[in-house]
Amino acid sequence: MSAAQAPATDHTGTDAAGDGLSGPVVLEELLASLDDLPAQRPVAARMVQLTHDEGISAADLAGVAAADATVTARILRLANSAYYGLSGRVRTLTFAVTVVGFTTVRTIALSAAAGVDDPRAVPDGFWERSASTAVAAGELARRFRLTSPDAFCLGLLTGIGQALLHRADPDAYGPLLAGAADRAALVAAERARYGVSHVAVSAAALTAWSFPTDMAAAIRPLDTWPLGQPADGVDATTRCLLVAREVADRLTGWGPGPLEVSHMSGGRVDEVDVATLARRVPALAADLVRAVQS
Amino acid sequence: MTREDHLDPGVRQALLHAAEVAGDAVLVVRAGAPSTVAWVNPRAEEVLGAANDTVAGAPLGRVLDTPADLLTTTRGTSGRGSLRGADGTRTAVDVTSHPVPGGALWVLTAVPAQRRRPEAEAEAVQAVERRFTALAERTPVPTVLSDVGLRLAHVNDAFTRLVGLPAEAVLGTAWLDLVHREDLDVVTGCARTALEGTAAETFARLLTADGAERWVHLRLAPTTTPRHGSGFVGTAEDVTERRAFERQLAYQARHDPLTGLPNRAALFEHLQRALLGARGASPDLAVLFLDLDNFKLVNDSLGHHAGDALLVDVGRRLRAAVRDQDVVTRMGGDEFVVVCHGVGDDEEAAHLAARVLEVCTQPTLIGSLQVHPSASMGVARVDQGTTSAQDVLRDADIAMYRAKALGKNRFALCDAATRDTARDELRLLADLRAALEGTSPELHVVYQPVVALAGPGDDSRDGVAAGPLPVVEALARWTHPRRGTVPPDVFVPLAENHQLVGRLGETVLDAACAQLVEWRAALGSLAPQRVAVNVSPHQLGDPGFVDMVTGTLARHGLEAAALCLEVTESALVADPATTRQVLHALRSAGVAVAIDDFGVGYSSLAHLRRLPVDHLKIDRSFVTELAGPQADTDGSGALAGAVVSLARALGLSTVAEGVEHPEQARALQELGCTYAQGWLWARGMAGADLTDWVRGRAGGGAATADTRSLS
């Protein structure tokens, strides 16, 4: 399908702009391309499908994953990463799946299926940001009465839209990202060129991949945040992700953002906590990056 | 061509009807900027509070709030949204969207986003979880909860108190920094087991904020949350004090309280470990078994405190004389065992033994008195044939006894010959024990007649007084199934050295009494008047001995006068007080007492006077001197004569042993000796044979040729 033939929707309130590419068209194309994934990485796609079934056992899932050497290695590395505290002690794939949990396995399978696990296929610093966000979200989860694995996965997936935009527009997205002075500028630039922010793409991808609807719902408000909207009425998961992303942004050179973390978190996290996190996160994140990249 | 092109108008009508009557709200949306509502079904009209006519053509956003990515042209999607009623009400709905081929239309189905069952269940689960959280929070046991891997999601107040840190500082994997480095492996191993689905526990040290070390008993139980992977719930019970107490107990169980040295149990463990570690190869170990000479003397003369001080001093010196990896243990009493590593051959072992012996026999001050300790030491090297700690200790023990036998204050190596002899003795001992416990005729009793020598006016035949035998001596014999006859001078000392002589003595006494009863029945007035049974000095020390003797007599219905107990002279010397007491008791009961082998010991004559004794037995060596091939050159037999005179002076009778020649019998008769026994008359024989022998004598023809020649 070409951009010219695509129907346009406007109820997102964003304007299609830029030359050649328009927002909804990009979104459509991206989501359409996700449907082709099973053909490229059938095992990973099958795993994504299986992880929806709560009745399936870790051994079943490991049995399927074993057919994809890359995914197998990644799950094992992830389970052995410092984040889970079991460094070097997870030797079987079944145990690895047990340790990291199905949601995380699905995330790994997805990034493989979507081809965003190849360092050349993602913008510079993509996995460092994603891993930092994931680790920070996992560490913060308790403050928001969330479960750490859910927060961790959401943190990992929040930025997946960037990888998808980069794949769709490889020549332009990298410079666009590099040229953004802060997160607000990035969102503005993404909307100007694609009509949507990468966060909206991430949320759409999650919906397309049949993650629980509340996960996409938690991500969706994130792109309004850099514009400085008040924190009232935002749910705990979103707040957790906001703070985690803020921590990651600061570690990777963006920030501090326009709002204080205490406001962002609804008073659950303060600057002292962020400073503590900032000391713990880099090593754990670096370990994670090594685990999820080929 | 699509499937729809085949539909006839009737079917199209039916499908439209299905949409009309559907229980869920159905909206047809037309693509555009903005996308608009093309048609709604009656159920949607109902929810929106507006008729199809009024909403058709309106922007979709006016009637339905829904995510931007819901309308895709390529695939069905779903999401949460809300329908806006005409009156401003909003109805939460779950929307599914399907693009109609052609790209211009979508069909949206909206069902009320009622609380789904899993959510209700989740809430119930959360309620339960809150209760458990409250419980965990209030329990005084430090409690942790991981929700994935080793990442702690929750710790209770008791845990934060234990480690002295706020919860934030230990959550996630931060708590692993508190685990003692050496225990990290067991803790993660334990957690791993729990994560794999099996409850696990371990002991580990946690470092607290103030730098202290606490031992905790970590018990982890697996927990799983759908989608989230496995975690665990665990308790970390502080067992520092209990452990310290247990360690103290364990230490006490393995150490000698006096010297602080490891004890026998610890020694066995150490040796067994060393032997196991060697796995068949020679472990280059030497075991030094050391026994203080005359320690009892120190204890008796200077008191127990002095004895203890000496033991402590020797222990300290032994410890200082060997290397750190060597083990010095106190076996108990005045015995020490040193296990030295890296001793390659006998020469090295001897060198080591000499040095250790020298160090521990240096003079020392006990109180204000200088004591010169002396010790006997046995040395055994562990070789490839050594399979157990018992083996090597026994070898060292054997060598120690050899050192003692060689004159004390020296060491002896356990060589192959020593070991073989000792092991042979051990086998013999085991056989003796079995023989004593069994009912086999291996151990049996023979009886040697003791005849009354005729005095000057006696009615005699062949110099032997007429009438019944005055005494028959019961003698134990052992016929070993493989070795044949084992001489009494081999098996009696063996029994004495290994606490078997009491049993042996009882067996003989019992058999002798039974036999006497039999003789009385068979021989009537010709039956021997008494049976004599030998008593070992060890038996006299047994507090139950007198009761045993009187009890046995009573059991057989015999009067005490039917028994004579023979006690060696050496028994009188070893423990005179006890011996005298026991003999007095026996004598008052009516039992006769004879001193065996009189004259070869060192009995004090003054002492002898006070002893309750009836007979003196003249040792065979004195009898030999009287006449025959080995007689004194002058044939005077002065010693035998002296014994007889002494006995007469004390009012005792005498029994000559080992009489083999008529000349000896005659000489004894002339000396005035009362009784005699020996091969001249009869060897030891079975009870039944003795019956025949007595009958033969009474009939006048059964005496031996030698006897007949006696005149």
Short mmCIF file of C-alpha atoms in Angstrom, two decimals, chain A residues 1 6-12 27-28 31-32 35 51 54 82-86 88-92 95 97-104 106 135 138-139 142-143 146-150 200 203-205 207-209 212-213 215 220 273 280 284, chain B residues 31-35 60-61 66-75 77-80 94 103 106 116 147-155 167-168 171-174 176-177 184-186 188-189 191-193 195-196 224-230:
data_model
loop_
_atom_site.label_atom_id
_atom_site.label_comp_id
_atom_site.label_asym_id
_atom_site.label_seq_id
_atom_site.Cartn_x
_atom_site.Cartn_y
_atom_site.Cartn_z
CA MET A 1 0.00 0.00 0.00
CA ALA A 6 -4.12 5.40 2.43
CA PRO A 7 -7.15 6.81 4.16
CA ALA A 8 -6.40 9.48 6.68
CA THR A 9 -7.71 9.67 10.21
CA ASP A 10 -7.51 12.82 12.21
CA HIS A 11 -9.12 12.16 15.52
CA THR A 12 -5.70 11.91 17.15
CA LEU A 27 1.76 4.10 11.17
CA GLU A 28 -0.23 2.03 8.70
CA LEU A 31 1.77 -1.94 11.47
CA ALA A 32 1.26 -3.66 8.14
CA ASP A 35 1.98 -8.64 10.01
CA THR A 51 3.03 -16.44 25.45
CA GLU A 54 -1.31 -18.75 30.35
CA ALA A 82 22.95 -9.02 36.79
CA TYR A 83 19.41 -7.70 36.77
CA TYR A 84 18.01 -11.04 37.90
CA GLY A 85 20.84 -11.66 40.34
CA LEU A 86 21.57 -15.17 39.08
CA GLY A 88 26.01 -17.57 35.48
CA ARG A 89 23.64 -19.90 37.28
CA VAL A 90 20.94 -20.32 34.68
CA ARG A 91 22.00 -23.10 32.38
CA THR A 92 18.82 -24.49 30.93
CA PHE A 95 14.84 -22.33 33.85
CA VAL A 97 12.15 -18.83 30.79
CA THR A 98 10.98 -19.43 34.36
CA VAL A 99 13.29 -16.77 35.71
CA VAL A 100 12.51 -13.96 33.30
CA GLY A 101 8.81 -14.75 32.88
CA PHE A 102 6.60 -15.04 29.85
CA THR A 103 6.11 -11.33 29.30
CA THR A 104 9.82 -10.80 29.05
CA ARG A 106 7.58 -12.32 24.57
CA VAL A 135 15.88 -1.45 34.69
CA GLY A 138 11.76 -2.54 37.34
CA GLU A 139 13.50 -0.94 40.30
CA ARG A 142 7.26 -1.23 43.99
CA ARG A 143 6.86 2.48 44.67
CA LEU A 146 3.29 -2.49 40.28
CA THR A 147 4.92 -5.81 39.65
CA SER A 148 8.50 -5.47 38.65
CA PRO A 149 8.38 -7.78 35.57
CA ASP A 150 5.51 -5.82 34.02
CA ALA A 200 2.23 6.28 19.64
CA ALA A 203 1.58 1.72 21.73
CA ALA A 204 0.18 0.74 18.36
CA ALA A 205 2.75 -2.01 18.02
CA THR A 207 -1.82 -3.43 20.44
CA ALA A 208 -0.97 -5.07 17.14
CA TRP A 209 1.09 -7.69 18.95
CA PRO A 212 -2.75 -6.71 27.20
CA THR A 213 -4.64 -3.55 26.29
CA MET A 215 -0.03 -1.97 28.56
CA ARG A 220 0.08 6.11 25.10
CA ASP A 273 15.77 8.34 44.84
CA ARG A 280 22.63 1.45 40.18
CA LEU A 284 22.59 -3.41 35.21
CA ALA B 31 -12.75 6.72 5.92
CA GLY B 32 -12.16 10.39 5.60
CA ALA B 33 -10.72 13.42 7.26
CA PRO B 34 -12.22 13.14 9.70
CA SER B 35 -13.62 9.62 9.47
CA LEU B 60 -16.52 9.34 14.58
CA GLY B 61 -14.78 11.26 17.36
CA THR B 66 -10.92 5.43 20.81
CA PRO B 67 -7.18 5.10 20.28
CA ALA B 68 -5.77 6.63 17.13
CA ASP B 69 -4.38 3.34 15.93
CA LEU B 70 -7.69 1.50 16.00
CA LEU B 71 -8.53 2.09 12.35
CA THR B 72 -5.98 0.32 10.21
CA THR B 73 -6.65 -0.64 6.63
CA THR B 74 -4.83 -3.91 6.75
CA ARG B 75 -5.98 -5.76 9.80
CA THR B 77 -7.57 -4.32 15.81
CA SER B 78 -9.06 -3.91 19.22
CA GLY B 79 -8.84 -1.42 22.04
CA ARG B 80 -10.60 0.34 24.88
CA ASP B 94 -14.11 -2.71 24.28
CA GLY B 103 -10.27 0.44 2.19
CA TRP B 106 -14.65 -0.23 8.87
CA ARG B 116 -14.02 -8.85 33.29
CA ASP B 147 8.72 -11.39 42.32
CA VAL B 148 11.22 -12.36 39.67
CA GLY B 149 14.61 -14.04 39.86
CA LEU B 150 16.54 -12.91 42.90
CA ARG B 151 14.97 -9.49 42.81
CA LEU B 152 13.33 -8.65 46.10
CA ALA B 153 10.07 -6.81 45.75
CA HIS B 154 9.37 -6.65 49.44
CA VAL B 155 11.05 -7.06 52.80
CA ALA B 167 13.87 -1.40 52.59
CA GLU B 168 14.93 0.72 49.62
CA LEU B 171 15.26 -4.29 47.33
CA GLY B 172 15.95 -5.52 43.82
CA THR B 173 19.27 -7.31 43.83
CA ALA B 174 20.85 -4.87 46.29
CA LEU B 176 22.95 -9.68 47.52
CA ASP B 177 25.61 -7.14 48.51
CA LEU B 184 26.96 -15.94 47.97
CA ASP B 185 27.15 -19.19 46.04
CA VAL B 186 25.04 -21.16 48.49
CA THR B 188 22.08 -18.03 44.98
CA GLY B 189 22.12 -21.81 44.66
CA ALA B 191 17.36 -19.30 45.46
CA ARG B 192 17.89 -21.11 42.20
CA THR B 193 16.38 -24.25 43.63
CA LEU B 195 13.01 -20.55 41.50
CA GLU B 196 13.01 -23.95 39.87
CA THR B 224 4.82 -18.10 40.61
CA THR B 225 2.77 -15.35 39.06
CA PRO B 226 1.29 -15.97 35.62
CA ARG B 227 3.32 -14.20 32.92
CA HIS B 228 5.85 -12.95 35.44
CA GLY B 229 8.18 -15.84 35.85
CA SER B 230 9.03 -17.38 39.17
#
